[in-house]
Coordinates of C-alpha atoms and ligand atoms in Angstrom, one line a residue:
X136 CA 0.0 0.0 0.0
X137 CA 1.0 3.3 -0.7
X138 CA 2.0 4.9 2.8
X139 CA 2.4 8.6 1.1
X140 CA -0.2 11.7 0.7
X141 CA 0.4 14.2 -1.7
X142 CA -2.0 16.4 0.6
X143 CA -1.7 16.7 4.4
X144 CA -5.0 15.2 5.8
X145 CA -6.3 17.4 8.4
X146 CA -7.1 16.4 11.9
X147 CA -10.7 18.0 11.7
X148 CA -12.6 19.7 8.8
X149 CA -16.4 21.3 9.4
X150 CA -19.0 19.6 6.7
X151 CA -21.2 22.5 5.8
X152 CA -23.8 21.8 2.9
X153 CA -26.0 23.1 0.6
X154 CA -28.6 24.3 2.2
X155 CA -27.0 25.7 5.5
X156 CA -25.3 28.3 2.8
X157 CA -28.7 28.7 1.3
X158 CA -30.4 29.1 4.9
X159 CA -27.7 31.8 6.2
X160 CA -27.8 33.8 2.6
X161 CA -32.0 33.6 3.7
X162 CA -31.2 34.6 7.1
X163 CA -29.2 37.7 5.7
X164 CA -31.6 38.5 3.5
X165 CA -34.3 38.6 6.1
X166 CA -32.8 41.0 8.0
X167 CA -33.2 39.3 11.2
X168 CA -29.2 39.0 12.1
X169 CA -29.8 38.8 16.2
X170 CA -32.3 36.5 18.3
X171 CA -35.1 35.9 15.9
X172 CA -37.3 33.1 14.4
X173 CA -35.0 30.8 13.4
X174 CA -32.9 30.6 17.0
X175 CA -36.9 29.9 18.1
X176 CA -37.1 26.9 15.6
X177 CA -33.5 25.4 16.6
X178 CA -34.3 25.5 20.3
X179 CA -37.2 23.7 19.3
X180 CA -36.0 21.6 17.0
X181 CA -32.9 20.6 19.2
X182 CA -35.2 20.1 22.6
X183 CA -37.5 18.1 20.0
X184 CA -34.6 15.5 18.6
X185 CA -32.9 15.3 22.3
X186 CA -36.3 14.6 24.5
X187 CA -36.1 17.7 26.4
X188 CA -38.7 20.0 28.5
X189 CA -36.9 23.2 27.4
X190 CA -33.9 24.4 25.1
X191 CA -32.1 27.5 25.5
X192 CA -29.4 28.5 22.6
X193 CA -26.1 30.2 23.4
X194 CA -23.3 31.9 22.2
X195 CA -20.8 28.9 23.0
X196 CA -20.7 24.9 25.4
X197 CA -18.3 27.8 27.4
X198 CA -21.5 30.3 27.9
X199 CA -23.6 27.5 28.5
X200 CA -21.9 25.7 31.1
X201 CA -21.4 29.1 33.1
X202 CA -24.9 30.4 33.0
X203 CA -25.7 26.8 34.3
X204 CA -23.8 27.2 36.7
X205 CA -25.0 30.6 37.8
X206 CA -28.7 29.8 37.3
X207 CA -28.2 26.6 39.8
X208 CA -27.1 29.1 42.6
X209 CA -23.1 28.3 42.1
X210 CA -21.5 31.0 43.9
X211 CA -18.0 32.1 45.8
X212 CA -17.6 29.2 48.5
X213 CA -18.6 26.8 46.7
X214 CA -16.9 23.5 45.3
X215 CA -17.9 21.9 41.8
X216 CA -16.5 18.6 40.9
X217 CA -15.1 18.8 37.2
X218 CA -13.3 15.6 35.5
X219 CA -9.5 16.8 34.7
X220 CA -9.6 14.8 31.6
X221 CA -11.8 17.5 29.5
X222 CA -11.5 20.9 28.2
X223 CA -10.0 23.9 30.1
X224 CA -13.3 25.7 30.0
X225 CA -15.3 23.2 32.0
X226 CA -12.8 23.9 34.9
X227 CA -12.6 27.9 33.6
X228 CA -16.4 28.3 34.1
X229 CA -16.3 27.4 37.6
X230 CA -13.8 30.2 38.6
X231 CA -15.9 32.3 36.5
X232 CA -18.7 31.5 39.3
X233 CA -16.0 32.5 42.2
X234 CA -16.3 28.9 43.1
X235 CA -13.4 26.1 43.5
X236 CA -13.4 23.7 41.0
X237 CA -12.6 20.3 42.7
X238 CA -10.5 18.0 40.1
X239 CA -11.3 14.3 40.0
X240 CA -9.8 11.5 38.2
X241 CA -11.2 9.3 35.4
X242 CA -11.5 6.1 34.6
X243 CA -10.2 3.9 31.7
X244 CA -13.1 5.3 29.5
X245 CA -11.8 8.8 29.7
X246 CA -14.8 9.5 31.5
X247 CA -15.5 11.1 34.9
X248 CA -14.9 8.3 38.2
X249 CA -17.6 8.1 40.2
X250 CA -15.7 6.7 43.1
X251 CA -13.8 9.5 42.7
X252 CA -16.5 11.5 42.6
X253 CA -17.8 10.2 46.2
X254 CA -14.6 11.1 47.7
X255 CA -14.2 14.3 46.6
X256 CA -17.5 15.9 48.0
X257 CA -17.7 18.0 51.0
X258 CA -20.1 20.0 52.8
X259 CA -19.4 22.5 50.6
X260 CA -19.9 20.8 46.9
X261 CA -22.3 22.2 44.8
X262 CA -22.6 20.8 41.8
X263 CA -20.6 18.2 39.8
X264 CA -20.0 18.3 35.8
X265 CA -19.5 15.0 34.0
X266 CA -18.0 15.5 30.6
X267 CA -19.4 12.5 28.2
X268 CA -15.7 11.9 26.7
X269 CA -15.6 11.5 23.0
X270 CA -19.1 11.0 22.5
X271 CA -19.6 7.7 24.4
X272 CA -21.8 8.9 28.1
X273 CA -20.4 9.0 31.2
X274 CA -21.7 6.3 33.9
X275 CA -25.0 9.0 34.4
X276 CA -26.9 6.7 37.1
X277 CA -23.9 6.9 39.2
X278 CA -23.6 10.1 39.0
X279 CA -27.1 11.5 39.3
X280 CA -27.5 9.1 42.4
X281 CA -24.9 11.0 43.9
X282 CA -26.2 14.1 43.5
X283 CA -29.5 13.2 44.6
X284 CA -28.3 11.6 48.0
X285 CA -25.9 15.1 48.5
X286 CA -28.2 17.7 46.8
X287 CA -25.4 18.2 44.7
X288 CA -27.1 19.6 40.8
X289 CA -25.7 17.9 38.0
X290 CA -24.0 20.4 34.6
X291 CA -23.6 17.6 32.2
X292 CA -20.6 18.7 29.4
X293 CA -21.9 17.6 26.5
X294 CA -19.9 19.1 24.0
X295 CA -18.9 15.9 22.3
X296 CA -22.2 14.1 22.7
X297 CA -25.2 15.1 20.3
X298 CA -25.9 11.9 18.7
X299 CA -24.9 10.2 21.5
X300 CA -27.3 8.1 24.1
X301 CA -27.2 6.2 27.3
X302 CA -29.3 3.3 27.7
X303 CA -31.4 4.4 24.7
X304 CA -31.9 7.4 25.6
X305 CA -30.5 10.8 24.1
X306 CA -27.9 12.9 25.9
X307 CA -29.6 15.9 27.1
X308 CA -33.3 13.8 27.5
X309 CA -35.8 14.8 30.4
X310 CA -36.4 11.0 30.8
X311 CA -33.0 10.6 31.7
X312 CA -33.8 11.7 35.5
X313 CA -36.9 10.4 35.4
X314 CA -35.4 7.8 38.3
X315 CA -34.3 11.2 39.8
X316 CA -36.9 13.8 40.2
X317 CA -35.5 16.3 42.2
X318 CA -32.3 16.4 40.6
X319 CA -31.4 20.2 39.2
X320 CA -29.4 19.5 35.9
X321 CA -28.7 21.1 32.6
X322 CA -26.5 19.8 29.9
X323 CA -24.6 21.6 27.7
X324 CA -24.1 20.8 23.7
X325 CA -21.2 23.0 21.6
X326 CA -21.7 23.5 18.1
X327 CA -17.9 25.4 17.9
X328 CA -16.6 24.4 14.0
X329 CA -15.2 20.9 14.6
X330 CA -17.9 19.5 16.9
X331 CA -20.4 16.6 15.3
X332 CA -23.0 19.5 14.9
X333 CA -21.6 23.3 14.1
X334 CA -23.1 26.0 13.9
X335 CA -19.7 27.9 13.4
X336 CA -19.5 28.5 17.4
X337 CA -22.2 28.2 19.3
X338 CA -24.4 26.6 22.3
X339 CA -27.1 24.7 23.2
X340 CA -28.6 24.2 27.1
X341 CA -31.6 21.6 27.7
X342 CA -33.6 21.2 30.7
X343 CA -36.3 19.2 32.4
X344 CA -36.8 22.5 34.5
X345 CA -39.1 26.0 32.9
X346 CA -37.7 28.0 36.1
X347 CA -34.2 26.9 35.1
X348 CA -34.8 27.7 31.3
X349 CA -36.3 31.3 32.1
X350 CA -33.1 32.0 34.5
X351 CA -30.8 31.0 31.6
X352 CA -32.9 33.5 29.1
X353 CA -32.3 36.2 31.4
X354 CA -28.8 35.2 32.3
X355 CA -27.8 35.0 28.7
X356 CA -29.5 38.3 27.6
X357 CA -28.0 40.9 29.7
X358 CA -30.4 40.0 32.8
X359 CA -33.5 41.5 31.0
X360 CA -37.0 40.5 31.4
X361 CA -39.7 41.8 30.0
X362 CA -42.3 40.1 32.2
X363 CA -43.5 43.5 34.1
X364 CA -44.6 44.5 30.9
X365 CA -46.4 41.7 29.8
X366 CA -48.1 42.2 33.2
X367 CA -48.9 45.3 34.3
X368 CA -48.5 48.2 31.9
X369 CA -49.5 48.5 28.4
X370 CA -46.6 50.8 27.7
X371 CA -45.5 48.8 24.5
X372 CA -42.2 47.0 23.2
X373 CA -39.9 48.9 24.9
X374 CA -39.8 48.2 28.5
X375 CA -37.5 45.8 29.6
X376 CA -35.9 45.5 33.6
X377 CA -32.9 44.1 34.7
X378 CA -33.4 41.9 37.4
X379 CA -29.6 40.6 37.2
X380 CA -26.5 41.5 36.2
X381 CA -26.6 39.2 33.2
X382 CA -24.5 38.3 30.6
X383 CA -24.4 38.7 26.9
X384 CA -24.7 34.9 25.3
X385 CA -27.2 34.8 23.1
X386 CA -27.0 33.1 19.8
X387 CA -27.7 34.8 16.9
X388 CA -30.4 34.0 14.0
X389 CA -27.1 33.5 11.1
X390 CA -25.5 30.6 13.5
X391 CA -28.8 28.7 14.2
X392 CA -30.0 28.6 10.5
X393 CA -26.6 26.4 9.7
X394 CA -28.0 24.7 13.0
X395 CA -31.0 23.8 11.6
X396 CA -29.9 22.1 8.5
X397 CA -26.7 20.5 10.7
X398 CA -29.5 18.8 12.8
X399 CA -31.0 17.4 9.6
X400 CA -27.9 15.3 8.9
X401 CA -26.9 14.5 12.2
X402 CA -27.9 11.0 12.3
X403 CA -26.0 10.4 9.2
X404 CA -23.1 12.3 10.4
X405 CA -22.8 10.3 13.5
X406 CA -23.1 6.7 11.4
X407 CA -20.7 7.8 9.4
X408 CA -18.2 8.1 12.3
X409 CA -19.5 5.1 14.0
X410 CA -18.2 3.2 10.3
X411 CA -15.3 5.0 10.3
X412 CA -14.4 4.0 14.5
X413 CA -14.8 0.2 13.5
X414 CA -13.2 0.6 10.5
X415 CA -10.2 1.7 12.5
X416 CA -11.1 -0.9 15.7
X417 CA -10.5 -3.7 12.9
X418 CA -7.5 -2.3 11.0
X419 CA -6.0 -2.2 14.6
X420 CA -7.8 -5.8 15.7
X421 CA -4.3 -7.7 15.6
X422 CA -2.0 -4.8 16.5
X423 CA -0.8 -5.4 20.3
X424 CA 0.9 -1.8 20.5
X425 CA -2.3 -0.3 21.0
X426 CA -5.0 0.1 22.5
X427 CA -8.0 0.5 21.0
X428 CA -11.1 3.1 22.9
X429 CA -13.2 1.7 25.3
X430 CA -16.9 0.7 24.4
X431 CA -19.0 0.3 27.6
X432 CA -22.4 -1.2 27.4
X433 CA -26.1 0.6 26.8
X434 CA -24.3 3.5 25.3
X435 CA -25.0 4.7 21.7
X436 CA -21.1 6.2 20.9
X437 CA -21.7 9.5 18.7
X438 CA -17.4 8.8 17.9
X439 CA -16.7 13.0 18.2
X440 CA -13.4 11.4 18.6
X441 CA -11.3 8.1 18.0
X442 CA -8.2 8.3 20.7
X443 CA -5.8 5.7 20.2
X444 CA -3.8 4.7 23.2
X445 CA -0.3 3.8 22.4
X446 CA 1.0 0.9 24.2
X447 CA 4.8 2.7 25.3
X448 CA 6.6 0.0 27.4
X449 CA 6.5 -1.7 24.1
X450 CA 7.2 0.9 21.6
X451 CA 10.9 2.6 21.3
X452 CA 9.3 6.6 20.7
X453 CA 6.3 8.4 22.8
X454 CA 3.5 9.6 21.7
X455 CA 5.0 13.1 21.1
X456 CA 7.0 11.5 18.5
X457 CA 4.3 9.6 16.9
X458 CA 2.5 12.3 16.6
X459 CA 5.5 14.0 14.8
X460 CA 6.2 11.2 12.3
X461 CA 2.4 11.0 11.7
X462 CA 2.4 14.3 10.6
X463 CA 5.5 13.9 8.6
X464 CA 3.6 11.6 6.6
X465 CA 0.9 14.2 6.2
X466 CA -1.8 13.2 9.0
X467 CA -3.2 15.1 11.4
X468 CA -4.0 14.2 14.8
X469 CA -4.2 15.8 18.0
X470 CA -4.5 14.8 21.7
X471 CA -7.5 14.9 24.0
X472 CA -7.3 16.3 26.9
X473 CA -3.9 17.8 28.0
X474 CA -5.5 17.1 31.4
X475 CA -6.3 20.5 33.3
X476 CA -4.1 19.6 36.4
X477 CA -1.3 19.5 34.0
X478 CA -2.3 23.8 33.0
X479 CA 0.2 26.1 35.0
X480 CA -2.5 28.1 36.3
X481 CA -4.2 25.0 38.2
X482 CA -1.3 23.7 38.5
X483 CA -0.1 26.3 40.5
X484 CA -3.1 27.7 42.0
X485 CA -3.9 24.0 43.7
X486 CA -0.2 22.5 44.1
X487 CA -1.7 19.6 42.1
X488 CA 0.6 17.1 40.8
X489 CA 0.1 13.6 38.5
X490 CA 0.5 11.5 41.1
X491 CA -2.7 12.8 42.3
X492 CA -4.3 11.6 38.5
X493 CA -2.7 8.5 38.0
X494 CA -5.6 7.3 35.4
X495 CA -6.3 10.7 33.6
X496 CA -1.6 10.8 33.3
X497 CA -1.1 7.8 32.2
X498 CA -4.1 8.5 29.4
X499 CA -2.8 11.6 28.6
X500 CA 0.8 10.1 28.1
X501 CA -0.4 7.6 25.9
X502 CA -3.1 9.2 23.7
X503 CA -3.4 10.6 20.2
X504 CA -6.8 11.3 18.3
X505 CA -7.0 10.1 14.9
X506 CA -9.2 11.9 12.2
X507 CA -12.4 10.7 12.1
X508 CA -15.5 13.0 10.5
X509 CA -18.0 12.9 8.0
X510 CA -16.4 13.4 4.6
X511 CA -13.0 11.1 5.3
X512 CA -12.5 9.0 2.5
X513 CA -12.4 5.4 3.0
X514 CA -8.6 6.0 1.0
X515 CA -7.7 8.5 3.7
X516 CA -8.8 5.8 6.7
X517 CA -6.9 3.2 4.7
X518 CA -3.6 5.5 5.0
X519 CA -4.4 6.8 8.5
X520 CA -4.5 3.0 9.4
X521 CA -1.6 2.5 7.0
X522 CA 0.7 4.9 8.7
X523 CA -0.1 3.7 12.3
X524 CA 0.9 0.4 11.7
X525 CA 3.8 1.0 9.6
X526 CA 5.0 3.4 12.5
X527 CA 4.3 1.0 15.0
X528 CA 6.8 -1.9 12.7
X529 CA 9.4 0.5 12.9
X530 CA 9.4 1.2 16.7
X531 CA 8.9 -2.4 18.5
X532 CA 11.5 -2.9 21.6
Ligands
LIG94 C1 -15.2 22.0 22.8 C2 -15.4 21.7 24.2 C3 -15.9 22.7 25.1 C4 -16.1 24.1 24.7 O1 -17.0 24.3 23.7 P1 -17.3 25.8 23.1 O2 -18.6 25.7 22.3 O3 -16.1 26.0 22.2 O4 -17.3 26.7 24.2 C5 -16.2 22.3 26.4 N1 -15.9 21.1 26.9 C6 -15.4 20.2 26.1 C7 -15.2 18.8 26.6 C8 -15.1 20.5 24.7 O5 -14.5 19.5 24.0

C-alpha cells in the first residue's frame, strides 16, 4: 500500500452543505441578524430530537456551562467537581462562578470516576460536571445518584455528545432523571466548527426545568426581562428590567439557520463516524501496541473522537513523537485532553501534581486522536490505518 499523501489530511474539517449556505444567505436577506425566528425553531428543534422540556441557545458549550452554573445558585464558597480529563473551559467556568473547581480522576473510559467523585464531595460541593468523553456517556446513574443523596445539581458537558445516548436514551433527555426527580441538571451541547454538529460556534442548554430555562434567558441576555410588561403596563415594546447582572450569550439568527440544516444530517453524520471507528477498531484488531477506545455497554457512541492509546513499554518513541512522524507523513491528529491539572495556572493555584491523577496521566501520556468526521475517505482511513501500523513496525522494543 502506498503509505504517502500528496496532501496533508487534516485532523478535523467542518461539513457544511448546501442548504445551510442557502439558509444563512436567507437569514441575511431577512434582516433578522440577532435572536429571531429561526434561533426559536433550533431550540425547538434541538429540545425536539434530544427529549427535552426546554432548550435555551447560546453563544458557546463555554456560555452554556457558566450560565448553568449561575442559574443553579453556584457561587464564591462553593466547590464543583469537574473531570480533569476535558476541556479547560469546564474547569474555567467554575472560577468564572467565584467557586473552586474540585478536580477528580477518570476512569479507563476517559470519563469522569464516580468513586472518585464520592470522595471528593464536602459539605461545601455544589454541583458536579461529568463530561461524556468523546461522545460515548459518562456512567449518568452513578452520578445523578450522587447528586441526589448530596443535593449536589448535575451540569452535564456535552460538548462531544449530540448523537450520543445512554441506555437508549438521548444525551440531554428529560427522561434521563426520570429515576431522579428532584435532581437540578442542565446539559450543555457546543456546536464550535469541529464539533459533530456546528453552527460555526455556538451553544445549546436543555432542561427538564421551565424556572431553570427562564433563569438562563435572562442570564444570557443581559439579565432582562420583560415580564413586568407583559403584566402590568401596556406601555409597548420597549420596556424591559434588569433583574440581574446578566451576561451577553445569546445566539444569533445567522448561526442557528446552519443549525437547523446540521441537525438534519446528524444522524447520518454520526453513522458515518461510527463506520469509520470500527473501520479503524479492525484495521488495529491484531496490533498489540495499542490500545484501542473503550466501548461500555447501553451507550449509543456518537465517535466526536477516535483516541488511540499507544502501548509505550512496548514501543521505542512516545506519543509526542508519533505524533510528529504521523504528521511527517501528512496526517493530522491531536490529543485529548492535556488534562487540566497539567495547566500552569491550576497547577499552581492547587499544588496539584500527576500522582494525584494516575488514570487521567497515564491517558494523557499515551493518547493521540486520529481523524475521524463525516467526509474522510475510505482512501484517507486506509492511509491513516496504513501509517499507524507502519509506524508501530518501525518502533517495536
Ligand atoms: C469544545 C469543548 C468545550 C467548549 O465548547 P465551546 O462551544 O467552544 O465553548 C467544552 N468542553 C469540552 C469537553 C469540549 O470539547
Amino acid at each position: 500500500m502506498d503509505r504517502t499523501r500528496d496532501e496533508f489530511l487534516p485532523f478535523a474539517v467542518p461539513n457544511i452543505g448546501e442548504a445551510e449556505i442557502e439558509e444563512v444567505v436567507a437569514s441575511l436577506r431577512s434582516g433578522w441578524l440577532s435572536p429571531g425566528p429561526k434561533v426559536k425553531e433550533f431550540e425547538s428543534a434541538i429540545a425536539g430530537y434530544v427529549g427535552a422540556t426546554a432548550a435555551v441557545a447560546v453563544s458557546s458549550c463555554t456560555a452554556g456551562l457558566h450560565l448553568s452554573l449561575k442559574a443553579l445558585g453556584v457561587g464564591p464558597g462553593d466547590e464543583v467537581i469537574v473531570p480533569t480529563m476535558t476541556f479547560c473551559s469546564t474547569a474555567n467556568v467554575v472560577e468564572h462562578t467565584g467557586a473552586t473547581p474540585i478536580l477528580v480522576d477518570v476512569g479507563p473510559d476517559h470519563n469522569i470516576d464516580p468513586d472518585a467523585v464520592a470522595r471528593a464531595i464536602t459539605g461545601s460541593t455544589k454541583a458536579v460536571i461529568p463530561v461524556h468523553f468523546a461522545g460515548q456517556a459518562a456512567n449518568l446513574d452513578a452520578i445523578y445518584e450522587l447528586a441526589v443523596l448530596h443535593d449536589l445539581a448535575v451540569v452535564e458537558d456535552a460538548a462531544h455528545a449530540i448523537g450520543s445516548s445512554y441506555r437508549g436514551l438521548r444525551i440531554g433527555s428529560d427522561l434521563l432523571q426520570d429515576r431522579y426527580p428532584s435532581l437540578a441538571r442542565t446539559t450543555v451541547f457546543s456546536f464550535y466548527a469541529t464539533k459533530n454538529l456546528t453552527t460555526g460556534e455556538g451553544g445549546m442548554v436543555t432542561t427538564s426545568n421551565e424556572l431553570i430555562a427562564d433563569e438562563l434567558r435572562i442570564l444570557a441576555l443581559h439579565g432582562m426581562t420583560r415580564d413586568a410588561w407583559k403584566r402590568y403596563t401596556n406601555a409597548g415594546s420597549w420596556f424591559y428590567e434588569v433583574v440581574a447582572p446578566g451576561f451577553k450569550a445569546n445566539m444569533t439568527d445567522l448561526q442557528a439557520a446552519i443549525g437547523i440544516h446540521q441537525l438534519a444530517r446528524l444522524e447520518e453524520f454520526v453513522a458515518e463516524r461510527q463506520h469509520q471507528a470500527r473501520f479503524y477498531d479492525a484495521a488495529f484488531a491484531s496490533l498489540d501496541e495499542v490500545i484501542k477506545p473503550l466501548r461500555l455497554p447501553d451507550r449509543h457512541h456518537s465517535f466526536h473522537l477516535y483516541v488511540l492509546g499507544l502501548s509505550l513499554d512496548e514501543l521505542t518513541i512516545d506519543r509526542n513523537e508519533f505524533i510528529t512522524k504521523m504528521r511527517e507523513h501528512n496526517i493530522g491528529t491531536s490529543v485529548h485532553f492535556i488534562p487540566v491539572h497539567v495547566h500552569p495556572y491550576y497547577r499552581k493555584t492547587y499544588a496539584l501534581s500527576e500522582i494525584d491523577y494516575p488514570t487521567a496521566s497515564m491517558l494523557f501520556k499515551r493518547s493521540l486522536s486520529l481523524p475521524i468526521y463525516p467526509g474522510l475517505t475510505e482512501a484517507d482511513l486506509e492511509h491513516t490505518a496504513a501509517v499507524v501500523e507502519l509506524l508501530i513496525g518501525e518502533h517495536r522494543v
